[in-house]
């Protein structure tokens, strides 16, 4: 957040404002060095691509065919964490670039585990080995999934409704 919460302690407020000042200084310095137009020609596409990738990663980690949705008394925190959020199996370089975001199922169960420990945690805990990986190819198919089929307990597309 670029503006500190009113309830923030003075040290936290100072940290936010110093970070804002550093960002403003960096933007001003780079813009003076290469020009505003050049800066914006670099910054806008970078922010756009970063936003698209971020939205995609968040989407596929919660919207995939065999996800888990439940409510009321039948909802289970472990099942929701393990089956309701994906193990997005990415190439090693993408795991590194995203801070191991592909191990999202572990994050939902234990959000305090540092990102650099997630791969080892996935390998060492038997429960995590049972999670079906979501590959990039399979994740592309999730774009067509819009509806929850309560009887089959899975996400389906509009075409499946028409066929039924």
mmCIF file of C-alpha atoms in Angstrom:
data_model
loop_
_atom_site.group_PDB
_atom_site.id
_atom_site.type_symbol
_atom_site.label_atom_id
_atom_site.label_comp_id
_atom_site.label_asym_id
_atom_site.label_seq_id
_atom_site.Cartn_x
_atom_site.Cartn_y
_atom_site.Cartn_z
ATOM 1 C CA UNK A 1 0.000 0.000 0.000
ATOM 2 C CA UNK A 2 1.283 3.400 -0.875
ATOM 3 C CA UNK A 3 -0.667 5.096 1.945
ATOM 4 C CA UNK A 4 -0.226 3.867 5.510
ATOM 5 C CA UNK A 5 -3.298 2.882 7.479
ATOM 6 C CA UNK A 6 -4.383 5.366 10.128
ATOM 7 C CA UNK A 7 -3.963 2.659 12.733
ATOM 8 C CA UNK A 8 -0.340 2.013 11.710
ATOM 9 C CA UNK A 9 2.403 2.610 14.233
ATOM 10 C CA UNK A 10 4.715 5.595 13.593
ATOM 11 C CA UNK A 11 7.592 3.315 12.545
ATOM 12 C CA UNK A 12 5.404 1.581 9.932
ATOM 13 C CA UNK A 13 4.089 4.928 8.632
ATOM 14 C CA UNK A 14 7.631 6.266 8.319
ATOM 15 C CA UNK A 15 8.663 3.112 6.448
ATOM 16 C CA UNK A 16 5.805 3.510 3.943
ATOM 17 C CA UNK A 17 6.597 7.183 3.324
ATOM 18 C CA UNK A 18 10.331 6.500 2.947
ATOM 19 C CA UNK A 19 9.560 3.737 0.460
ATOM 20 C CA UNK A 20 7.276 6.122 -1.454
ATOM 21 C CA UNK A 21 10.037 8.735 -1.481
ATOM 22 C CA UNK A 22 12.563 6.173 -2.754
ATOM 23 C CA UNK A 23 10.183 5.062 -5.525
ATOM 24 C CA UNK A 24 9.499 8.676 -6.535
ATOM 25 C CA UNK A 25 13.240 9.357 -6.553
ATOM 26 C CA UNK A 26 13.938 6.299 -8.689
ATOM 27 C CA UNK A 27 11.196 7.174 -11.176
ATOM 28 C CA UNK A 28 12.385 10.784 -11.367
ATOM 29 C CA UNK A 29 16.030 9.789 -11.731
ATOM 30 C CA UNK A 30 15.418 7.214 -14.462
ATOM 31 C CA UNK A 31 13.040 9.581 -16.268
ATOM 32 C CA UNK A 32 15.620 12.377 -16.216
ATOM 33 C CA UNK A 33 18.258 9.941 -17.450
ATOM 34 C CA UNK A 34 16.319 8.390 -20.352
ATOM 35 C CA UNK A 35 13.384 10.778 -20.775
ATOM 36 C CA UNK A 36 9.738 10.516 -19.692
ATOM 37 C CA UNK A 37 8.528 9.048 -22.976
ATOM 38 C CA UNK A 38 11.155 6.322 -22.986
ATOM 39 C CA UNK A 39 10.481 5.589 -19.332
ATOM 40 C CA UNK A 40 6.747 5.229 -19.999
ATOM 41 C CA UNK A 41 7.378 3.108 -23.117
ATOM 42 C CA UNK A 42 9.250 0.686 -20.867
ATOM 43 C CA UNK A 43 7.140 0.978 -17.716
ATOM 44 C CA UNK A 44 3.621 0.684 -19.171
ATOM 45 C CA UNK A 45 4.176 -2.589 -21.087
ATOM 46 C CA UNK A 46 6.108 -4.004 -18.133
ATOM 47 C CA UNK A 47 3.260 -3.200 -15.735
ATOM 48 C CA UNK A 48 0.684 -4.540 -18.196
ATOM 49 C CA UNK A 49 2.495 -7.844 -18.714
ATOM 50 C CA UNK A 50 3.156 -8.163 -14.979
ATOM 51 C CA UNK A 51 -0.524 -7.523 -14.264
ATOM 52 C CA UNK A 52 -1.698 -10.082 -16.815
ATOM 53 C CA UNK A 53 0.696 -12.720 -15.491
ATOM 54 C CA UNK A 54 -0.309 -11.968 -11.891
ATOM 55 C CA UNK A 55 -4.013 -12.205 -12.662
ATOM 56 C CA UNK A 56 -3.457 -15.436 -14.599
ATOM 57 C CA UNK A 57 -1.489 -17.035 -11.768
ATOM 58 C CA UNK A 58 -4.128 -16.106 -9.206
ATOM 59 C CA UNK A 59 -6.918 -17.349 -11.483
ATOM 60 C CA UNK A 60 -5.475 -20.775 -12.288
ATOM 61 C CA UNK A 61 -4.560 -21.426 -8.704
ATOM 62 C CA UNK A 62 -8.221 -21.398 -7.728
ATOM 63 C CA UNK A 63 -10.146 -22.170 -10.942
ATOM 64 C CA UNK A 64 -9.326 -25.592 -12.345
ATOM 65 C CA UNK A 65 -11.479 -28.554 -13.303
ATOM 66 C CA UNK A 66 -11.064 -30.789 -10.265
ATOM 67 C CA UNK A 67 -10.962 -28.070 -7.637
ATOM 68 C CA UNK A 68 -12.772 -28.343 -4.315
ATOM 69 C CA UNK A 69 -15.750 -26.152 -3.480
ATOM 70 C CA UNK A 70 -17.885 -26.705 -0.439
ATOM 71 C CA UNK A 71 -19.812 -24.721 2.119
ATOM 72 C CA UNK A 72 -21.383 -25.032 5.502
ATOM 73 C CA UNK A 73 -20.665 -27.999 7.707
ATOM 74 C CA UNK A 74 -19.107 -30.096 4.932
ATOM 75 C CA UNK A 75 -16.288 -27.558 4.380
ATOM 76 C CA UNK A 76 -12.898 -28.844 5.521
ATOM 77 C CA UNK A 77 -9.849 -26.575 5.809
ATOM 78 C CA UNK A 78 -7.312 -29.276 4.878
ATOM 79 C CA UNK A 79 -9.338 -30.526 1.927
ATOM 80 C CA UNK A 80 -9.973 -26.948 0.766
ATOM 81 C CA UNK A 81 -6.252 -26.179 0.955
ATOM 82 C CA UNK A 82 -5.044 -29.344 -0.740
ATOM 83 C CA UNK A 83 -7.769 -29.756 -3.379
ATOM 84 C CA UNK A 84 -9.122 -26.214 -3.658
ATOM 85 C CA UNK A 85 -5.851 -24.557 -4.601
ATOM 86 C CA UNK A 86 -3.503 -25.896 -7.210
ATOM 87 C CA UNK A 87 -0.005 -27.282 -7.336
ATOM 88 C CA UNK A 88 0.936 -25.398 -10.500
ATOM 89 C CA UNK A 89 3.825 -27.398 -11.918
ATOM 90 C CA UNK A 90 5.991 -24.810 -13.623
ATOM 91 C CA UNK A 91 9.464 -25.052 -15.136
ATOM 92 C CA UNK A 92 12.177 -24.396 -12.526
ATOM 93 C CA UNK A 93 12.943 -20.923 -13.854
ATOM 94 C CA UNK A 94 9.269 -19.885 -13.507
ATOM 95 C CA UNK A 95 9.135 -21.272 -9.971
ATOM 96 C CA UNK A 96 12.174 -19.121 -9.228
ATOM 97 C CA UNK A 97 10.757 -15.998 -10.913
ATOM 98 C CA UNK A 98 7.419 -16.309 -9.096
ATOM 99 C CA UNK A 99 8.772 -17.116 -5.640
ATOM 100 C CA UNK A 100 7.461 -20.690 -5.881
ATOM 101 C CA UNK A 101 3.878 -19.524 -6.290
ATOM 102 C CA UNK A 102 3.080 -22.865 -7.923
ATOM 103 C CA UNK A 103 3.086 -24.488 -4.472
ATOM 104 C CA UNK A 104 -0.145 -22.670 -3.708
ATOM 105 C CA UNK A 105 -1.745 -25.662 -2.007
ATOM 106 C CA UNK A 106 0.909 -25.501 0.717
ATOM 107 C CA UNK A 107 0.483 -21.747 1.095
ATOM 108 C CA UNK A 108 -3.232 -22.183 1.776
ATOM 109 C CA UNK A 109 -2.569 -24.785 4.438
ATOM 110 C CA UNK A 110 0.398 -23.050 6.081
ATOM 111 C CA UNK A 111 0.908 -19.490 4.861
ATOM 112 C CA UNK A 112 3.840 -18.948 7.228
ATOM 113 C CA UNK A 113 6.190 -21.281 5.340
ATOM 114 C CA UNK A 114 8.764 -19.137 3.504
ATOM 115 C CA UNK A 115 8.624 -19.404 -0.301
ATOM 116 C CA UNK A 116 12.140 -20.845 -0.499
ATOM 117 C CA UNK A 117 11.105 -23.801 1.710
ATOM 118 C CA UNK A 118 7.988 -24.714 -0.287
ATOM 119 C CA UNK A 119 9.653 -27.179 -2.733
ATOM 120 C CA UNK A 120 11.310 -29.116 0.109
ATOM 121 C CA UNK A 121 8.062 -29.086 2.066
ATOM 122 C CA UNK A 122 6.220 -30.462 -0.963
ATOM 123 C CA UNK A 123 8.760 -33.287 -1.253
ATOM 124 C CA UNK A 124 8.850 -34.168 2.447
ATOM 125 C CA UNK A 125 5.151 -34.168 3.383
ATOM 126 C CA UNK A 126 3.305 -37.249 2.128
ATOM 127 C CA UNK A 127 -0.027 -35.411 1.880
ATOM 128 C CA UNK A 128 1.431 -32.966 -0.652
ATOM 129 C CA UNK A 129 2.785 -35.761 -2.853
ATOM 130 C CA UNK A 130 -0.812 -36.875 -3.458
ATOM 131 C CA UNK A 131 -1.822 -33.523 -4.975
ATOM 132 C CA UNK A 132 -2.333 -33.794 -8.737
ATOM 133 C CA UNK A 133 -0.155 -31.225 -10.492
ATOM 134 C CA UNK A 134 -1.703 -28.607 -12.730
ATOM 135 C CA UNK A 135 0.469 -28.312 -15.831
ATOM 136 C CA UNK A 136 0.664 -25.238 -18.038
ATOM 137 C CA UNK A 137 -1.147 -27.138 -20.814
ATOM 138 C CA UNK A 138 -3.945 -28.212 -18.463
ATOM 139 C CA UNK A 139 -4.185 -24.733 -16.978
ATOM 140 C CA UNK A 140 -4.950 -23.243 -20.398
ATOM 141 C CA UNK A 141 -8.104 -25.372 -20.503
ATOM 142 C CA UNK A 142 -9.343 -23.734 -17.293
ATOM 143 C CA UNK A 143 -10.244 -20.584 -19.235
ATOM 144 C CA UNK A 144 -13.348 -22.409 -20.491
ATOM 145 C CA UNK A 145 -14.519 -23.401 -17.007
ATOM 146 C CA UNK A 146 -17.201 -21.031 -15.724
ATOM 147 C CA UNK A 147 -19.761 -23.039 -13.760
ATOM 148 C CA UNK A 148 -19.693 -25.288 -10.717
ATOM 149 C CA UNK A 149 -21.445 -28.625 -11.245
ATOM 150 C CA UNK A 150 -22.687 -29.494 -7.771
ATOM 151 C CA UNK A 151 -23.502 -33.112 -8.675
ATOM 152 C CA UNK A 152 -20.123 -33.908 -10.233
ATOM 153 C CA UNK A 153 -18.213 -31.596 -7.859
ATOM 154 C CA UNK A 154 -16.159 -29.971 -10.588
ATOM 155 C CA UNK A 155 -15.933 -26.857 -12.712
ATOM 156 C CA UNK A 156 -17.447 -27.151 -16.178
ATOM 157 C CA UNK A 157 -17.872 -25.003 -19.260
ATOM 158 C CA UNK A 158 -21.023 -23.690 -20.898
ATOM 159 C CA UNK A 159 -20.761 -26.341 -23.646
ATOM 160 C CA UNK A 160 -21.190 -29.107 -21.066
ATOM 161 C CA UNK A 161 -24.419 -27.510 -19.836
ATOM 162 C CA UNK A 162 -25.799 -27.346 -23.381
ATOM 163 C CA UNK A 163 -24.897 -31.011 -23.946
ATOM 164 C CA UNK A 164 -26.767 -32.156 -20.824
#
